[in-house]
Amino acid sequence: DAGVIQSPRHEVTEMGQEVTLRCKPISGHDYLFWYRQTMMRGLELLIYFNNNVPIDDSGMPEDRFSAKMPNASFSTLKIQPSEPRDSAVYFCASTGRATNNEQFFGPGTRLTVL
Amino acid sequence: KNQVEQSPQSLIILEGKNCTLQCNYTVSPFSNLRWYKQDTGRGPVSLTIMTFSENTKSNGRYTATLDADTKQSSLHITASQLSDSASYICVVKTSNTGKLIFGQGTTLQVKP
């Protein structure tokens, strides 16, 4: 199994641009999570899905952030417009009953907004 | 307020030495506690997960303890290796909302 796949691994963009981060969860997992990690705040849960349906998006910082999961094998996190304070590492994780709800994290996307 | 606090913030030890990382939490109601290891530039990887009734759990040279009464957990690393250099994150799950509350992590550096 390839594990959770995220793309791109690194993204550098200018303030005001749209950014789209992508995630492919582990096959068979029915939960998908998006996290943000910064030095100041550590890991923060942004949103999670169960069976492609958003369950809790209370961690999404602003309306500039949106996430979708059109099918069981793909999710996106979009920031529009991006701001310098959005610079962080964004992780996607997935889990399911087969793994006793242990979350498996992807390698992350390091986003830098200039 | 649900919080997870870890100490120390950072730690430097010599290869071969043991060390213990601490985690105190105020999360309620409690479901389980997890320790993750995060290597630089990578995503966190689960080391152990402990429920209310478990006092200790080992994963190789890593041993986690849990005292649900005092709401404290520790992660003990035995005979440290250079590859143990990483951040160690304590995470507590609530049983009502299922939310994960993350600690800020302890950065461990093992020197030769």
PDB file of N, CA and C in Angstrom, chain A residues 9 35 37 39-43 45 48 56 58 91 100-103 105-107, chain B residues 34 36 38 41-47 49 89 93 97-100 102-104:
ATOM      1  N   ARG A   9       4.101  18.426  -2.898  1.00  0.00           N
ATOM      2  CA  ARG A   9       4.833  18.349  -1.640  1.00  0.00           C
ATOM      3  C   ARG A   9       5.239  19.736  -1.156  1.00  0.00           C
ATOM      4  N   TYR A  35      -5.256  18.514   8.291  1.00  0.00           N
ATOM      5  CA  TYR A  35      -4.626  19.203   9.403  1.00  0.00           C
ATOM      6  C   TYR A  35      -3.714  20.299   8.882  1.00  0.00           C
ATOM      7  N   GLN A  37      -0.193  22.429  10.318  1.00  0.00           N
ATOM      8  CA  GLN A  37       0.830  22.440  11.362  1.00  0.00           C
ATOM      9  C   GLN A  37       1.721  23.652  11.205  1.00  0.00           C
ATOM     10  N   MET A  39       4.680  26.164  13.614  1.00  0.00           N
ATOM     11  CA  MET A  39       5.536  26.161  14.805  1.00  0.00           C
ATOM     12  C   MET A  39       4.780  26.721  15.997  1.00  0.00           C
ATOM     13  N   MET A  40       3.996  27.758  15.741  1.00  0.00           N
ATOM     14  CA  MET A  40       3.326  28.442  16.843  1.00  0.00           C
ATOM     15  C   MET A  40       2.164  27.627  17.414  1.00  0.00           C
ATOM     16  N   ARG A  41       1.408  26.979  16.558  1.00  0.00           N
ATOM     17  CA  ARG A  41       0.158  26.366  16.990  1.00  0.00           C
ATOM     18  C   ARG A  41       0.177  24.842  16.962  1.00  0.00           C
ATOM     19  N   GLY A  42       1.265  24.271  16.453  1.00  0.00           N
ATOM     20  CA  GLY A  42       1.326  22.817  16.370  1.00  0.00           C
ATOM     21  C   GLY A  42       0.336  22.289  15.346  1.00  0.00           C
ATOM     22  N   LEU A  43      -0.152  21.068  15.567  1.00  0.00           N
ATOM     23  CA  LEU A  43      -1.102  20.439  14.658  1.00  0.00           C
ATOM     24  C   LEU A  43      -2.522  20.867  15.006  1.00  0.00           C
ATOM     25  N   LEU A  45      -6.632  20.363  13.647  1.00  0.00           N
ATOM     26  CA  LEU A  45      -7.576  19.723  12.742  1.00  0.00           C
ATOM     27  C   LEU A  45      -8.408  20.797  12.055  1.00  0.00           C
ATOM     28  N   TYR A  48     -12.886  17.102   8.841  1.00  0.00           N
ATOM     29  CA  TYR A  48     -12.790  15.700   8.519  1.00  0.00           C
ATOM     30  C   TYR A  48     -14.064  15.196   7.855  1.00  0.00           C
ATOM     31  N   ASP A  56     -17.206  17.572  10.420  1.00  0.00           N
ATOM     32  CA  ASP A  56     -16.865  18.647  11.329  1.00  0.00           C
ATOM     33  C   ASP A  56     -15.878  19.571  10.645  1.00  0.00           C
ATOM     34  N   SER A  58     -15.375  22.723  11.928  1.00  0.00           N
ATOM     35  CA  SER A  58     -15.229  23.826  12.876  1.00  0.00           C
ATOM     36  C   SER A  58     -13.798  24.350  12.957  1.00  0.00           C
ATOM     37  N   PHE A  91      -1.361  18.596   6.375  1.00  0.00           N
ATOM     38  CA  PHE A  91      -1.350  17.139   6.350  1.00  0.00           C
ATOM     39  C   PHE A  91      -2.744  16.606   6.082  1.00  0.00           C
ATOM     40  N   ASN A 100      -8.392   0.015  13.280  1.00  0.00           N
ATOM     41  CA  ASN A 100      -8.756   0.350  14.661  1.00  0.00           C
ATOM     42  C   ASN A 100      -8.723   1.849  14.904  1.00  0.00           C
ATOM     43  N   ASN A 101      -9.116   2.586  13.869  1.00  0.00           N
ATOM     44  CA  ASN A 101      -9.194   4.042  13.953  1.00  0.00           C
ATOM     45  C   ASN A 101      -7.856   4.733  14.167  1.00  0.00           C
ATOM     46  N   GLU A 102      -6.765   4.033  13.900  1.00  0.00           N
ATOM     47  CA  GLU A 102      -5.470   4.697  13.934  1.00  0.00           C
ATOM     48  C   GLU A 102      -5.337   5.512  12.659  1.00  0.00           C
ATOM     49  N   GLN A 103      -4.937   6.760  12.812  1.00  0.00           N
ATOM     50  CA  GLN A 103      -4.813   7.643  11.658  1.00  0.00           C
ATOM     51  C   GLN A 103      -3.439   7.490  11.010  1.00  0.00           C
ATOM     52  N   PHE A 105      -0.952   9.311   8.409  1.00  0.00           N
ATOM     53  CA  PHE A 105      -0.726  10.630   7.836  1.00  0.00           C
ATOM     54  C   PHE A 105       0.039  10.555   6.528  1.00  0.00           C
ATOM     55  N   GLY A 106      -0.273  11.497   5.652  1.00  0.00           N
ATOM     56  CA  GLY A 106       0.515  11.673   4.445  1.00  0.00           C
ATOM     57  C   GLY A 106       1.774  12.455   4.747  1.00  0.00           C
ATOM     58  N   PRO A 107       2.620  12.669   3.732  1.00  0.00           N
ATOM     59  CA  PRO A 107       3.889  13.368   3.935  1.00  0.00           C
ATOM     60  C   PRO A 107       3.739  14.869   4.103  1.00  0.00           C
TER      61      PRO A 107
ATOM     62  N   ARG B  34      -2.765   8.893  22.482  1.00  0.00           N
ATOM     63  CA  ARG B  34      -1.828   8.382  21.492  1.00  0.00           C
ATOM     64  C   ARG B  34      -0.520   9.159  21.562  1.00  0.00           C
ATOM     65  N   TYR B  36       2.623  10.034  19.018  1.00  0.00           N
ATOM     66  CA  TYR B  36       3.085  10.010  17.632  1.00  0.00           C
ATOM     67  C   TYR B  36       4.539  10.442  17.578  1.00  0.00           C
ATOM     68  N   GLN B  38       7.168  12.205  14.898  1.00  0.00           N
ATOM     69  CA  GLN B  38       7.193  12.921  13.633  1.00  0.00           C
ATOM     70  C   GLN B  38       8.627  13.276  13.277  1.00  0.00           C
ATOM     71  N   GLY B  41      10.140  16.830   8.290  1.00  0.00           N
ATOM     72  CA  GLY B  41       9.698  16.783   6.908  1.00  0.00           C
ATOM     73  C   GLY B  41       8.741  15.655   6.583  1.00  0.00           C
ATOM     74  N   ARG B  42       8.262  14.970   7.589  1.00  0.00           N
ATOM     75  CA  ARG B  42       7.349  13.854   7.357  1.00  0.00           C
ATOM     76  C   ARG B  42       6.102  13.992   8.234  1.00  0.00           C
ATOM     77  N   GLY B  43       5.106  13.175   7.928  1.00  0.00           N
ATOM     78  CA  GLY B  43       3.898  13.172   8.730  1.00  0.00           C
ATOM     79  C   GLY B  43       4.077  12.360   9.999  1.00  0.00           C
ATOM     80  N   PRO B  44       3.246  12.607  11.010  1.00  0.00           N
ATOM     81  CA  PRO B  44       3.340  11.847  12.261  1.00  0.00           C
ATOM     82  C   PRO B  44       3.039  10.373  12.045  1.00  0.00           C
ATOM     83  N   VAL B  45       3.704   9.535  12.821  1.00  0.00           N
ATOM     84  CA  VAL B  45       3.486   8.092  12.770  1.00  0.00           C
ATOM     85  C   VAL B  45       3.138   7.619  14.174  1.00  0.00           C
ATOM     86  N   SER B  46       2.083   6.820  14.271  1.00  0.00           N
ATOM     87  CA  SER B  46       1.623   6.374  15.576  1.00  0.00           C
ATOM     88  C   SER B  46       2.616   5.418  16.228  1.00  0.00           C
ATOM     89  N   LEU B  47       2.895   5.651  17.524  1.00  0.00           N
ATOM     90  CA  LEU B  47       3.749   4.753  18.302  1.00  0.00           C
ATOM     91  C   LEU B  47       2.900   3.847  19.188  1.00  0.00           C
ATOM     92  N   ILE B  49      -1.211   3.591  21.292  1.00  0.00           N
ATOM     93  CA  ILE B  49      -2.527   4.119  21.619  1.00  0.00           C
ATOM     94  C   ILE B  49      -3.009   3.407  22.871  1.00  0.00           C
ATOM     95  N   ILE B  89       4.607  13.704  19.722  1.00  0.00           N
ATOM     96  CA  ILE B  89       3.361  14.428  19.948  1.00  0.00           C
ATOM     97  C   ILE B  89       2.391  13.549  20.715  1.00  0.00           C
ATOM     98  N   LYS B  93      -7.969  11.846  22.637  1.00  0.00           N
ATOM     99  CA  LYS B  93      -9.255  11.827  21.928  1.00  0.00           C
ATOM    100  C   LYS B  93     -10.384  11.913  22.936  1.00  0.00           C
ATOM    101  N   THR B  97     -17.216  13.857  21.385  1.00  0.00           N
ATOM    102  CA  THR B  97     -17.137  14.424  20.043  1.00  0.00           C
ATOM    103  C   THR B  97     -16.177  13.664  19.134  1.00  0.00           C
ATOM    104  N   GLY B  98     -15.323  12.852  19.731  1.00  0.00           N
ATOM    105  CA  GLY B  98     -14.330  12.142  18.930  1.00  0.00           C
ATOM    106  C   GLY B  98     -13.187  13.023  18.457  1.00  0.00           C
ATOM    107  N   LYS B  99     -13.123  14.254  18.956  1.00  0.00           N
ATOM    108  CA  LYS B  99     -12.072  15.167  18.509  1.00  0.00           C
ATOM    109  C   LYS B  99     -10.726  14.776  19.102  1.00  0.00           C
ATOM    110  N   LEU B 100      -9.690  15.041  18.345  1.00  0.00           N
ATOM    111  CA  LEU B 100      -8.323  14.833  18.806  1.00  0.00           C
ATOM    112  C   LEU B 100      -7.763  16.162  19.282  1.00  0.00           C
ATOM    113  N   PHE B 102      -4.360  17.930  20.351  1.00  0.00           N
ATOM    114  CA  PHE B 102      -2.925  17.722  20.157  1.00  0.00           C
ATOM    115  C   PHE B 102      -2.092  18.526  21.143  1.00  0.00           C
ATOM    116  N   GLY B 103      -1.028  17.911  21.644  1.00  0.00           N
ATOM    117  CA  GLY B 103      -0.028  18.656  22.382  1.00  0.00           C
ATOM    118  C   GLY B 103       0.902  19.354  21.401  1.00  0.00           C
ATOM    119  N   GLN B 104       1.725  20.240  21.924  1.00  0.00           N
ATOM    120  CA  GLN B 104       2.642  21.001  21.075  1.00  0.00           C
ATOM    121  C   GLN B 104       3.856  20.176  20.667  1.00  0.00           C
TER     122      GLN B 104
END
